[in-house]
N, CA and C atoms as an extended XYZ file, in Angstrom:
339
Properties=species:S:1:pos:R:3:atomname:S:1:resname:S:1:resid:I:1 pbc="F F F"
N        16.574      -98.497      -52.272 N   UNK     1
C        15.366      -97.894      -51.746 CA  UNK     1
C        14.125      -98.686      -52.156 C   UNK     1
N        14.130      -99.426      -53.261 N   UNK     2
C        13.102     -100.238      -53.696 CA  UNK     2
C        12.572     -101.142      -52.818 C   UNK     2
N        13.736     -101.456      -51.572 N   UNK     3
C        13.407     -102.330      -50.525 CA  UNK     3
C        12.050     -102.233      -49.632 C   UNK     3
N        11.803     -101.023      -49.441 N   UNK     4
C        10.816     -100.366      -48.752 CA  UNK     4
C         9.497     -100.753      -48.931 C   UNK     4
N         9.025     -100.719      -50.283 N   UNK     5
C         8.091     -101.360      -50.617 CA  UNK     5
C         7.442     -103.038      -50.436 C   UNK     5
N         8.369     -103.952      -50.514 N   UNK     6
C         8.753     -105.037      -50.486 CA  UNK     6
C         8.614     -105.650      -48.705 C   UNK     6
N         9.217     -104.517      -48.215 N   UNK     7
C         9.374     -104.710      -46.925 CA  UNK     7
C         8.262     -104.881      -46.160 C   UNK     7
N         7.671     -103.463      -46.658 N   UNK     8
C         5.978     -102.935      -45.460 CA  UNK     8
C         5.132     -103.978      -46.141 C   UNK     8
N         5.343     -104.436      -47.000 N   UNK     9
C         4.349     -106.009      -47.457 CA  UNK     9
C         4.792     -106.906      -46.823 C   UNK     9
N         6.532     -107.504      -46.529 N   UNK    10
C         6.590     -108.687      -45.465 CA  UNK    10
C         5.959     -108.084      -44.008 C   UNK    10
N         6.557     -107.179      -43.345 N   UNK    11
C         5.944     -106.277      -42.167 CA  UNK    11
C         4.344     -106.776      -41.917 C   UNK    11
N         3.381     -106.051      -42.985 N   UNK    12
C         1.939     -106.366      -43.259 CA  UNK    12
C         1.659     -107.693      -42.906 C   UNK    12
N         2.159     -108.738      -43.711 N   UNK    13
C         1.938     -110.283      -43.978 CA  UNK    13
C         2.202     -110.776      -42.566 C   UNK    13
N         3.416     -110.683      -41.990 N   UNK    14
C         3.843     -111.507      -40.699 CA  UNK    14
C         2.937     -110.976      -39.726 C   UNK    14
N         3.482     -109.587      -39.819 N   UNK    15
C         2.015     -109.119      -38.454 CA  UNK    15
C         0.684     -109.507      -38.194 C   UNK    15
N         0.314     -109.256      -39.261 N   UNK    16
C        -1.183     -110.312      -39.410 CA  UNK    16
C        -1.265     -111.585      -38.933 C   UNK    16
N        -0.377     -112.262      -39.376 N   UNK    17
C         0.271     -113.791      -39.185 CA  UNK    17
C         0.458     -114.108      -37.997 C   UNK    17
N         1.050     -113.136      -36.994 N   UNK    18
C         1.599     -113.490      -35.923 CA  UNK    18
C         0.434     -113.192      -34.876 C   UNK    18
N        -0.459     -111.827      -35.460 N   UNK    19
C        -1.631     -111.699      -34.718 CA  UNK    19
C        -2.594     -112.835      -34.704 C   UNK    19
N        -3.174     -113.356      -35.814 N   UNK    20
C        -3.723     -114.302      -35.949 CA  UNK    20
C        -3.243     -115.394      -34.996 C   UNK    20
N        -1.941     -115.743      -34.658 N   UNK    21
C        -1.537     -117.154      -34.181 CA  UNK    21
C        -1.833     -116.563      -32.452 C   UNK    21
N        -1.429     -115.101      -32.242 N   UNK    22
C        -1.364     -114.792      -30.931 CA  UNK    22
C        -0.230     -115.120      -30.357 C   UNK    22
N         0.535     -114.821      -31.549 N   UNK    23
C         1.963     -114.383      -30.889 CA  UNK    23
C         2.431     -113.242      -30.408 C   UNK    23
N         3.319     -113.548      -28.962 N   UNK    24
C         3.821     -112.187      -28.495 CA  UNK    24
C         4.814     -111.773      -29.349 C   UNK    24
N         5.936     -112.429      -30.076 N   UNK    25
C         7.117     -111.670      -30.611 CA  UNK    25
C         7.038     -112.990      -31.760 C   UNK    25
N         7.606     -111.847      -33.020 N   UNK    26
C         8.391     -112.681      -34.139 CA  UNK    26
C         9.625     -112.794      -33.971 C   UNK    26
N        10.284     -114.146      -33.748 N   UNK    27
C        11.679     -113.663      -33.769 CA  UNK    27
C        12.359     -113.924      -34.731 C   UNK    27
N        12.057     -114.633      -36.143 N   UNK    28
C        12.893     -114.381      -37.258 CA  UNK    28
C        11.217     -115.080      -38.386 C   UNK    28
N        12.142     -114.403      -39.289 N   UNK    29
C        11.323     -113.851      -40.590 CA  UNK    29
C        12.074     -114.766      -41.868 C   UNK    29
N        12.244     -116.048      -42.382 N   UNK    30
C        12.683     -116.746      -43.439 CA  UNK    30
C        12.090     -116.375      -44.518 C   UNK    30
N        13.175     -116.189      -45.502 N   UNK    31
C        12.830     -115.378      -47.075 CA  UNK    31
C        13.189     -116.393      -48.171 C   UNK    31
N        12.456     -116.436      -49.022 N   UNK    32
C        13.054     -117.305      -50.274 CA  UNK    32
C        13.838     -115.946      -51.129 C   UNK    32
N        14.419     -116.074      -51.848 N   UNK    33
C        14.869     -114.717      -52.675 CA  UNK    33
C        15.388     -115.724      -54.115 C   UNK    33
N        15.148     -115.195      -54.850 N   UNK    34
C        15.634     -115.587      -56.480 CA  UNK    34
C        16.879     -114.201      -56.183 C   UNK    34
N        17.752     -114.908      -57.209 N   UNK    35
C        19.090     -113.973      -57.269 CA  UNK    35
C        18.975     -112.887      -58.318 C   UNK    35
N        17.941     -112.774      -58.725 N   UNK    36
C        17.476     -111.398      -60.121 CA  UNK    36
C        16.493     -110.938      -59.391 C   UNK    36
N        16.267     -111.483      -58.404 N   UNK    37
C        15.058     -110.468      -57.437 CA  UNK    37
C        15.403     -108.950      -57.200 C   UNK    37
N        16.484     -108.664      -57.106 N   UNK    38
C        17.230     -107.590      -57.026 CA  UNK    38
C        16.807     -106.720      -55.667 C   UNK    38
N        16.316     -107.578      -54.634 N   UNK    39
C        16.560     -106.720      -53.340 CA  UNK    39
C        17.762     -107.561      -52.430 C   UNK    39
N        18.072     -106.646      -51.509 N   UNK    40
C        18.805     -107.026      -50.465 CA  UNK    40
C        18.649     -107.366      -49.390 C   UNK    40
N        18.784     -108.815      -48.739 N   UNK    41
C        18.254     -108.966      -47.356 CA  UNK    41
C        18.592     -108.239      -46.521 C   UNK    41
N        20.067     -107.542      -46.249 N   UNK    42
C        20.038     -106.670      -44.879 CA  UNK    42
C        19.695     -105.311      -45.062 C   UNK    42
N        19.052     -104.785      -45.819 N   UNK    43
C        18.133     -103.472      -46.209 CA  UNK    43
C        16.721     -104.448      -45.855 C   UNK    43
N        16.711     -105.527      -46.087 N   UNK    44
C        14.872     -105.368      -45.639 CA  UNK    44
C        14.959     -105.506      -44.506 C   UNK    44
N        15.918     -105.896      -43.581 N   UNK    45
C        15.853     -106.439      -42.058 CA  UNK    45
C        16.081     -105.170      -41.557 C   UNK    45
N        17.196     -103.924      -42.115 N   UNK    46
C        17.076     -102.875      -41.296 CA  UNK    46
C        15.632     -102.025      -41.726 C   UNK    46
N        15.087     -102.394      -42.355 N   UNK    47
C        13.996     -101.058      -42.981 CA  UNK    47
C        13.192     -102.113      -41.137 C   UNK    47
N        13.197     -103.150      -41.813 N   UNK    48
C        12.274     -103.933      -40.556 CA  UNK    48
C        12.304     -103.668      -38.854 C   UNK    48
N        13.790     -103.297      -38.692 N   UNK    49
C        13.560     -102.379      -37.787 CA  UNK    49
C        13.495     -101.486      -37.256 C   UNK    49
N        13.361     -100.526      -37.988 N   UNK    50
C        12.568      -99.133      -37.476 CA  UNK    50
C        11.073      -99.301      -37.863 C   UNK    50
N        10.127     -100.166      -38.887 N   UNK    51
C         8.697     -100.147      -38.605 CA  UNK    51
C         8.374     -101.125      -37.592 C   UNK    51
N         9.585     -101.880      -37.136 N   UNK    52
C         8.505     -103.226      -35.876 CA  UNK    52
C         8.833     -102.351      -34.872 C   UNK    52
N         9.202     -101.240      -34.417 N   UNK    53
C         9.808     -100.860      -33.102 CA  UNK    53
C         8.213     -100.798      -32.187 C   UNK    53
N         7.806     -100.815      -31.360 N   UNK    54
C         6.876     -100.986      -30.415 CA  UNK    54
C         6.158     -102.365      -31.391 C   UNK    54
N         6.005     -103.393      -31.628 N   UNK    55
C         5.050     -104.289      -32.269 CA  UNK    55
C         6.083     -105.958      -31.638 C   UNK    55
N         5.029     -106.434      -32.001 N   UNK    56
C         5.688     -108.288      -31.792 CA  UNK    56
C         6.822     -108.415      -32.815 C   UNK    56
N         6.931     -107.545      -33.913 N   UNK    57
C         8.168     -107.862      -34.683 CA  UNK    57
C         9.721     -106.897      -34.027 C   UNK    57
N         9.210     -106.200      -33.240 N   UNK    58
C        10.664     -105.528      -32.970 CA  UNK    58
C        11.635     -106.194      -32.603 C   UNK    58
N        12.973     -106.122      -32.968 N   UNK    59
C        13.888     -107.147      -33.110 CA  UNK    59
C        14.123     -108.189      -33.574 C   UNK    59
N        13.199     -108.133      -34.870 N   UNK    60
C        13.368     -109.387      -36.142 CA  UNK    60
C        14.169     -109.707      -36.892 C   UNK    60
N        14.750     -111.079      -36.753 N   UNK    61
C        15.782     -111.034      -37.334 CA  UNK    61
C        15.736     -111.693      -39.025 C   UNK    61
N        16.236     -111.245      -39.902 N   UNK    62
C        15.778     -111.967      -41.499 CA  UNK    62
C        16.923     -113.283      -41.854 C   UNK    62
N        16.671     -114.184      -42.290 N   UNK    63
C        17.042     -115.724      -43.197 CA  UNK    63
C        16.582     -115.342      -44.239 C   UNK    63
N        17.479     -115.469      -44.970 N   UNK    64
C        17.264     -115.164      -46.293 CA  UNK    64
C        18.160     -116.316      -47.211 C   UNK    64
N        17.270     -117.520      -47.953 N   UNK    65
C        17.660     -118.845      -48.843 CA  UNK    65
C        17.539     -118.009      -50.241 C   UNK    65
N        18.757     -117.568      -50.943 N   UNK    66
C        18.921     -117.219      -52.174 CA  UNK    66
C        18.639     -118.504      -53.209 C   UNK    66
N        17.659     -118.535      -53.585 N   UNK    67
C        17.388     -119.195      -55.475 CA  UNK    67
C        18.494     -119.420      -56.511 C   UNK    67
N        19.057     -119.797      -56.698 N   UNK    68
C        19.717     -119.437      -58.147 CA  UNK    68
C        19.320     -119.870      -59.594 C   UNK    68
N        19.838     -118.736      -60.295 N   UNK    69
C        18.640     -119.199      -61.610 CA  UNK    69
C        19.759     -119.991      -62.508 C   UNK    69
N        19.200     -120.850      -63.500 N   UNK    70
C        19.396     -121.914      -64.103 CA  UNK    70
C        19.690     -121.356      -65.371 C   UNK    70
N        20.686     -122.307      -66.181 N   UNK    71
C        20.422     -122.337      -67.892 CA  UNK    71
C        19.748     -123.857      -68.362 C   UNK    71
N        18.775     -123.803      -68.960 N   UNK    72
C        18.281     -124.770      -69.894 CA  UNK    72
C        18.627     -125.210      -71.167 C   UNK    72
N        19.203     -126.164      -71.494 N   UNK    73
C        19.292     -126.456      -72.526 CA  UNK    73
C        17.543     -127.328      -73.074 C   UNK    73
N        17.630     -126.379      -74.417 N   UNK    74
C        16.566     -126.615      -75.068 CA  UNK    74
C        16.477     -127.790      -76.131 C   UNK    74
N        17.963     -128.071      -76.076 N   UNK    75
C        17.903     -129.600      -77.022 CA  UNK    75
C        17.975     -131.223      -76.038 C   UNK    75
N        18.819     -130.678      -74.978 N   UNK    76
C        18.539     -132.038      -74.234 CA  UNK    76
C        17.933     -132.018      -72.602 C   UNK    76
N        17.583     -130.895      -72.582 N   UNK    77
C        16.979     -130.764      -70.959 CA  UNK    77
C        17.497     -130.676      -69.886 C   UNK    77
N        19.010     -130.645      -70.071 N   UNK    78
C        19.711     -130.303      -69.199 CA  UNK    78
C        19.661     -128.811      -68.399 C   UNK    78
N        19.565     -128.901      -67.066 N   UNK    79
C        19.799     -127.295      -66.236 CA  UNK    79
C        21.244     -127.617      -65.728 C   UNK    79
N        21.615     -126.391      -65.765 N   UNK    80
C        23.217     -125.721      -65.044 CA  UNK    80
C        22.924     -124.535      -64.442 C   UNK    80
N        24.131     -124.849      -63.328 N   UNK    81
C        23.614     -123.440      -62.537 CA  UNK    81
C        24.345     -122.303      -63.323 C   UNK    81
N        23.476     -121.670      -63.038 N   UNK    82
C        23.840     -119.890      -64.032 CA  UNK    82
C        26.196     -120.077      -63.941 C   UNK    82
N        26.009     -120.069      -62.685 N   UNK    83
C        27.166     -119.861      -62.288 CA  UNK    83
C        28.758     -120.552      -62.905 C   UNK    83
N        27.873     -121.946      -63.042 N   UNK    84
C        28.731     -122.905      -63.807 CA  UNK    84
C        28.799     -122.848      -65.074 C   UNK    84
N        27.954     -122.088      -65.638 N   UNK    85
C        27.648     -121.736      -67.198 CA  UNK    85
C        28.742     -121.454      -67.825 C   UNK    85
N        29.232     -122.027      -68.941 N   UNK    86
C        30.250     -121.448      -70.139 CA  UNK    86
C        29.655     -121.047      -71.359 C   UNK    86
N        29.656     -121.420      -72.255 N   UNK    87
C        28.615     -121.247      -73.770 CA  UNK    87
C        27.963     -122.251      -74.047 C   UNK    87
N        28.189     -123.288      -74.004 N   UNK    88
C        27.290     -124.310      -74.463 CA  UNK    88
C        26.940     -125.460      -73.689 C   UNK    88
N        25.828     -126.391      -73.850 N   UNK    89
C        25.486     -126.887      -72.501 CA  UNK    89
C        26.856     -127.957      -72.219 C   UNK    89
N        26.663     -128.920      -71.248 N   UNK    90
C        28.084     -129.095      -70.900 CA  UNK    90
C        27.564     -130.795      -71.130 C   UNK    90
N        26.560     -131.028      -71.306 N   UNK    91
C        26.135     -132.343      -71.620 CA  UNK    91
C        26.252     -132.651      -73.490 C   UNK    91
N        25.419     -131.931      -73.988 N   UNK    92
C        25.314     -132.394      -75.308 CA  UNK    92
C        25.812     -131.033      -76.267 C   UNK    92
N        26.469     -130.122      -75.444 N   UNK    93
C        27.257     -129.451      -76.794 CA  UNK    93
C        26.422     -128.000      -77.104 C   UNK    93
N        25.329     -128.513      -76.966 N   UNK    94
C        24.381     -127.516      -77.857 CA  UNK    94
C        24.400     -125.980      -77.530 C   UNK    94
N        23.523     -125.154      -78.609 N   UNK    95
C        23.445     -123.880      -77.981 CA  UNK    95
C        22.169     -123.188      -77.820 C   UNK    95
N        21.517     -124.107      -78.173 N   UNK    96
C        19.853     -123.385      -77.848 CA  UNK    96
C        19.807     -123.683      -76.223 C   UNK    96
N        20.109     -122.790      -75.606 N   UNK    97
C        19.803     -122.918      -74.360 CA  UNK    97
C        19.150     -121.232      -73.835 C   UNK    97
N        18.730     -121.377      -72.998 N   UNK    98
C        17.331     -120.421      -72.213 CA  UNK    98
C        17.921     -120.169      -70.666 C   UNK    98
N        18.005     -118.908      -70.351 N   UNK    99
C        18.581     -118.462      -68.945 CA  UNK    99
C        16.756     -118.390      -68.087 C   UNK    99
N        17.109     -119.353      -67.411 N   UNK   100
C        15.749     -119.628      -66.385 CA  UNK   100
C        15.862     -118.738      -64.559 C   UNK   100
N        15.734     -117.365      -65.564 N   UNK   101
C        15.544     -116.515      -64.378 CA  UNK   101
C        14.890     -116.520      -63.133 C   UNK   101
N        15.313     -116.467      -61.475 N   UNK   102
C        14.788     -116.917      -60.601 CA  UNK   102
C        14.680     -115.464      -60.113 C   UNK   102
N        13.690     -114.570      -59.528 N   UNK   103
C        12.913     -113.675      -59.264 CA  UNK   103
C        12.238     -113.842      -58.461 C   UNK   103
N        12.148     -115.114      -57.778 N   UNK   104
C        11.084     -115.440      -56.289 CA  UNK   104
C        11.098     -114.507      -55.256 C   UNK   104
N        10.188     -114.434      -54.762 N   UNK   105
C        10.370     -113.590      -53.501 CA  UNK   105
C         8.978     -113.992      -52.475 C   UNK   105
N         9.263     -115.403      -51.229 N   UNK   106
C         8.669     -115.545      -50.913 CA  UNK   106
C         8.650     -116.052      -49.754 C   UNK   106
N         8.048     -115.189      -48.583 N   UNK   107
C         8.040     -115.370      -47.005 CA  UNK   107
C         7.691     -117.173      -47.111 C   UNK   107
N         8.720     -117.641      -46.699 N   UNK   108
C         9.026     -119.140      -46.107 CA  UNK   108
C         7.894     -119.312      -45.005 C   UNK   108
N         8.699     -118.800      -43.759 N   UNK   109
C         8.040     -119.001      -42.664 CA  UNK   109
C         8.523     -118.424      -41.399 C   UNK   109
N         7.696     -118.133      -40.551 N   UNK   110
C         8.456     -117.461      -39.357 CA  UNK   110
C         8.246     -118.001      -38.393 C   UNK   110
N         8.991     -117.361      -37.391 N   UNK   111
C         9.438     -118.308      -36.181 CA  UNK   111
C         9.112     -117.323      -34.621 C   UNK   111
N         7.745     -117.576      -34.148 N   UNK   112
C         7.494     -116.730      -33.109 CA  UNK   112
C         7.552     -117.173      -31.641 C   UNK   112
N         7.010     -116.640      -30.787 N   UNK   113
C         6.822     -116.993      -29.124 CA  UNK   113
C         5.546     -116.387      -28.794 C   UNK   113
């Protein structure tokens, strides 16, 4: 449900956007998303359509490029993806390493007529 919020702000942003350009229709909506962002792209695309219904966004479709967040090693600078992660970095051993949380959440770009 947290989506909602999140949403009527992309909704807000593009509409404006698309008014400004003098576009008749949005037809897709590109999302950056970090993977600790903790929303879901097909909850924002359906919330999206029931508020675009009569507007240039009705029938918008969402792209959504997931982020993934990183581990840092703090002794030799090495990043790994979260995913590939074991305990220690995989270059120099070490264990001071730092989980480089990705939380982005940011309208790319859209694609109108």
């Amino acid at each position: 449900m947290h989506e909602l919020a999140v949403t009527e702000y992309v909704f807000n942003l593009v509409k404006k956007q698309a008014d400004a350009a003098g576009a008749s229709h949005v037809n897709k909506i590109h999302l950056l998303m970090g993977d600790q962002c903790d929303y879901v792209p097909e909850i924002i695309e359906e919330y999206l359509q029931v508020m675009s219904e009569g507007t240039p966004l009705e029938g918008v479709k969402v792209d959504a490029e997931v982020k993934e967040s990183m581990i840092l090693c703090k002794d030799c600078g090495t990043e790994t993806s979260r995913h590939d992660f074991k305990d220690t970095c995989p270059r120099c051993g070490g264990e001071n390493l730092r989980l480089r949380r990705c939380t982005e959440f940011v309208v790319k770009n859209i694609e109108v007529c």
